[in-house]
Amino acid sequence: MSLLRSARMSRSGHRLTAVSALLVGGSLLVAACGAPGSSSETANSATASSAAAAKTATCGTDPVTMSGYFETGFALPKALTDEFTKQYPNVTWDIREDQFAVITQNAPRVLQDSPPDLMRLPQVSELVKDGLLLDLDGYAQSLGWDSWPASQLSQMRVSSTGERGTGPLYAMGLNYSMTGVFYNKQLAAQIGMTQAPTTLAEFDDALAKAKAAGITPIAQFNGGATGGLAFPLQNLMAVYGDPSAINDWIFQKPGASIDTDATKQAAQHLKGWIDNGYFASDVNSLDYATMMSRFIGGQSLFIFDGDWESGNLDKQMAGNAGFFLMPPKEAGGSVAAMSAPLTFGVSAKAAHPDCAAFFLNWVATNDKAREIDVTVGGSHPMGPADASMPTVDANTVTAATLAAGAQIAKDNGAMDFIANATGSIYAKSWTPELQKLVAGEQTPEGLLSTVQSDYQSQIGG
Amino acid sequence: MTSPIDPAPRSATAPAVAVGLAPAPKTDRPAVTPGRVGRGRRSGRGRGQLIGWLFAAPALLFYAVFVLRPLVLTVQYSFYDWNGIGAAKSVGFGNYVKVFTDPDLSQSILHAFVLIIFFSLIPVALGLLVAAAIRSVATSKLGAVARVVLFLPQVIPLVAAGIIWSWLLASDGLINQLLDLVGLGGVTRAWLGDFSTALPAVGIIGAWVLVGLCTLLLSAGMSKIDPSLYEAARMDGAGAIREFFTITVPGLRQEIGVCVTVTVIAALASFDIVYIATQGGPGNRTMVPGLQIFYLAFSEREIGLASALAVVLVLLVLLVVVPLQWFTREDGS
């Protein structure tokens, strides 16, 4: 233990270390005086200029080993690559897995130093700014991705100014997931809720009844570094305002703000839920895994979560889980939801970009792959609007989430997650501010103005 | 990596023991330390010294590459606005200004100082009491068992300790169940998720880990105190408390110094326990500089600001520890 040793070290030791420190440290200082960082801006502009040319996506017939960097705990990418190798035996996969938080932290370095052919990615705009991601427009053109519903791809387009939603395509989804409200059917029956609420008022009523009946209405995660109250907050924002305004803010459109009258009403409504005790009393120390185990264990009527859990819930509480989209203010009003692609990108320096693009296209268009997308991934496949859909048992929650996805597409209500506006807005602003809101140390108005000022300093700097 | 300073402690512990054994003033005291080292040096002049350096060279090289080089680079990075990939932009002392003006960053430093109470003061005080209590049974089997039990937290990985404690402190955890059992249901809460209790709760985990280390160090030190001193005190009519303050505590001056130094550094540089138990939450209430540096460098990709905070943290540790060393090193009698 070096701490202990240095503490016991007497002054006589100091001279020796000081001498060696001066000798070696000095020489290193001289060697390392240049400014760090590479001039990757040139790489970025080079790929941008060649964007127009169509590229051929193929894995060829020679043996290819594709390198992948995937997220631990998600069976979907592995299941897809296994099936792909079955269909194209010349392609094998060398896969490395890590937790999503680790991938987020590693993304820039990995894309730069050991460029994978396919990588699970966090928010992409900063990676694009650093020229780390391959521009996929050439493939999009040759493979016809441009004719798919535009909303599927817009979140992965980044313009030269860093604004998302327009510009070249820098990533693809393996499928796209969507969030809403899951409920426990048995507990719902106990409070006389026999069908999903159709208005916000009905939902409020169900929450109040559950509370009165001694059932925890919502066990939402909001502890540690994971501010899960962002889920209900954004759903409420969609009820009170236009989802496209929220998307503008997430995509960094000039002049966009999250601090508006509509979002204030949403935050106040959320505060009302907190004050009424609709969330578990220990919401600020609940993590995602605890939320899931409580919901599956029948200790909570509702949770706000995404369709990536559909397959899991069909297994763990078969027939007992229901799903609905956040209901609008008035019955029959249009609905909106957080919906985002399961983003995968190709390193700008990848060894086999053509094969990676071929694989991404296969995932969206191959019948078997689309089936895996739904049964293993639990979410809606990417691809053309008229592509085949696997048949799903109507009594499952997977069927409910797929139907909800179709509803969102019809109402054009898909939004990205407010946590994806900048690389650090979630950890730095949403999470601590939402935790303060729960503890009564922040007001709904203060929450929004703080997040907005953090946002401005982050995209400005 | 620490081998360049290896030769030093061996010559240094000798006088330390001497002082511990006999606190009575020595007439030639100021000459003791330099004298010993000087004699060692003189006998190995010339060729011998060169061979010595050759033996140390591999270790010195490692030390330079893995300790000094990162140190120098961190200082260098702290003057840049850099995301770790793109071109860096020099910002002078801008990052340092931000460390002290951004309330989030300065607050995290403040939290580290609060943690000193839990990581340092409580373990040292408790360690002293416990060591004194088991002094009489120090050589028996019971003493050995007590030491093993107390030292156990040191052997458990901090991550495991953090996980276990976060279960214990959860809203339906053992601690709240116990409180319910004794009729204190009113104070139960999610200790790590509550704004008022999160930081102390993290502190208590640290205290639990460090009490054992302090107890062990202090009881080892006690075994070196001359028993005749206690006999003399008893003959003069001193009770247990009087003994403790006039013989035990002064005799443990060096060991207390080591304990305080190590635990203060653990408090200021805390990372693992906080990362596992709360990840800095709720609402940044348990954010400490170590964790903040990690978030800045790897999540927010502000390598420059993270480096500046790291440099400030190192300086703070030195600022606190160097005077501490000086206080406990000099013989006050």
XYZ file of C-alpha atoms in Angstrom, chain A residues 1-17 19-26 28-30 32-41 101 104-106 108-109 112-113 126-127 129-132 222-226 281-287 290 294 299 423-424 427-428 431-433 435-439 441 454 457-458 461, chain B residues 2-9 11-13 16 33 37 41 53 60-61 63-65 68-69 72-73 76-77 80-88 102 104-105 154 170-172 189-196 213 217 224 254-255 257-258 261-262 265-266 275 277-285 292 294-296 298-302 325 329-330:
168
model
C 0.000 0.000 0.000
C 1.832 3.026 -1.271
C -0.240 5.484 0.740
C 0.836 3.901 3.947
C 4.428 3.725 2.902
C 4.679 7.314 1.814
C 3.082 8.364 5.060
C 5.778 6.569 7.005
C 8.541 7.814 4.757
C 10.908 10.160 6.504
C 12.526 13.251 5.102
C 15.586 11.242 4.091
C 13.471 9.562 1.421
C 12.350 12.836 -0.034
C 15.711 13.706 -1.543
C 15.925 10.496 -3.557
C 12.412 10.776 -4.998
C 16.003 13.826 -7.653
C 14.505 11.045 -9.746
C 11.291 12.998 -10.224
C 13.221 15.965 -11.539
C 15.376 13.834 -13.829
C 12.669 11.742 -15.447
C 9.767 14.125 -15.139
C 11.742 16.916 -16.724
C 9.088 13.756 -20.207
C 7.786 17.270 -19.876
C 9.981 18.304 -22.791
C 5.086 16.053 -24.215
C 4.697 19.748 -24.777
C 2.698 19.664 -28.008
C -1.074 20.156 -27.824
C -2.924 16.830 -27.548
C -5.515 15.588 -30.008
C -5.551 14.794 -33.671
C -6.765 16.992 -36.470
C -9.750 14.762 -37.174
C -11.755 17.630 -38.665
C -22.639 3.198 -19.662
C -20.901 5.467 -23.867
C -17.676 6.321 -22.107
C -15.533 4.263 -24.471
C -14.829 7.933 -28.940
C -11.663 6.038 -28.030
C -10.656 5.918 -33.041
C -8.194 3.293 -31.801
C -20.578 14.577 -30.788
C -19.069 11.479 -32.414
C -18.369 16.260 -34.902
C -15.126 14.402 -34.198
C -15.304 12.576 -37.543
C -15.480 9.143 -35.927
C -34.951 7.711 -10.142
C -31.921 6.844 -8.012
C -28.164 7.165 -8.431
C -27.225 8.448 -11.867
C -30.512 7.466 -13.487
C -41.640 6.740 -1.294
C -38.043 5.668 -1.995
C -38.172 6.704 -5.655
C -34.869 8.596 -5.285
C -32.992 5.427 -4.416
C -34.732 3.057 -6.867
C -32.620 1.778 -9.712
C -35.339 -2.747 -8.566
C -41.022 -4.702 -7.949
C -45.708 -4.379 -5.860
C -23.952 14.107 -24.358
C -24.116 15.227 -20.742
C -26.182 13.093 -16.031
C -25.534 16.766 -15.443
C -31.054 13.446 -13.191
C -29.983 15.767 -10.352
C -32.788 18.260 -11.016
C -34.125 14.130 -7.828
C -34.269 17.611 -6.323
C -37.871 17.966 -7.520
C -38.788 14.806 -5.623
C -37.031 16.041 -2.492
C -35.524 21.221 -3.274
C -27.175 24.005 -18.905
C -23.838 26.301 -22.191
C -23.295 22.737 -23.444
C -19.232 25.444 -25.567
C 7.259 2.315 -5.121
C 10.610 0.622 -5.069
C 12.616 3.812 -5.611
C 11.558 4.833 -2.158
C 11.985 1.359 -0.741
C 15.391 1.927 0.828
C 14.086 4.915 2.747
C 11.446 3.363 4.996
C 16.196 3.344 7.691
C 13.300 5.529 8.683
C 11.359 3.030 10.761
C 10.375 5.821 14.580
C 17.949 10.584 11.342
C 21.360 7.798 6.391
C 25.650 6.613 1.886
C 21.218 2.947 -9.377
C 12.549 3.911 -11.836
C 11.583 3.493 -15.461
C 7.708 4.774 -11.983
C 8.516 7.387 -14.599
C 6.250 5.943 -17.270
C 5.334 10.659 -13.382
C 4.333 10.787 -17.023
C 2.936 15.649 -16.068
C 0.367 15.011 -18.789
C -0.514 19.760 -19.282
C -4.088 18.758 -20.208
C -6.613 22.843 -22.589
C -10.218 22.656 -23.651
C -10.120 19.133 -25.086
C -12.643 16.342 -25.628
C -10.011 13.610 -25.841
C -10.210 13.194 -29.615
C -10.363 16.450 -31.546
C -7.825 19.245 -31.584
C -7.138 20.801 -28.194
C -18.798 26.283 -10.870
C -21.230 21.829 -8.770
C -17.456 21.399 -8.751
C -10.253 -4.149 4.808
C -32.447 0.397 1.289
C -35.988 1.366 2.243
C -36.857 -2.296 2.861
C -36.282 6.086 4.974
C -34.230 5.248 1.904
C -31.024 6.389 3.577
C -28.980 6.636 0.392
C -31.781 8.277 -1.585
C -32.664 10.995 0.904
C -31.133 14.435 0.475
C -30.432 14.920 4.182
C -7.376 -0.549 9.701
C -2.407 -0.081 13.450
C 5.293 -1.438 21.694
C 3.300 8.186 15.201
C 0.596 5.602 14.604
C -0.344 10.247 12.450
C -0.288 7.371 9.991
C -2.952 10.604 7.010
C -4.190 7.458 5.337
C -6.422 10.779 1.877
C -9.118 8.093 1.605
C -19.784 5.233 -7.059
C -23.683 3.317 -3.255
C -25.129 6.482 -4.825
C -23.228 7.404 -8.005
C -23.174 10.947 -6.685
C -26.939 11.231 -6.224
C -29.475 12.196 -5.170
C -29.175 15.549 -6.887
C -25.375 15.691 -6.637
C -25.678 15.513 -2.855
C -16.642 14.231 -10.603
C -14.432 10.427 -13.692
C -17.716 11.860 -14.989
C -16.037 14.904 -16.510
C -15.381 9.941 -19.545
C -19.059 10.979 -19.691
C -18.864 14.665 -20.463
C -15.590 14.380 -22.368
C -14.063 17.460 -20.776
C 2.922 14.908 8.740
C 6.528 13.843 13.134
C 8.040 16.507 15.400
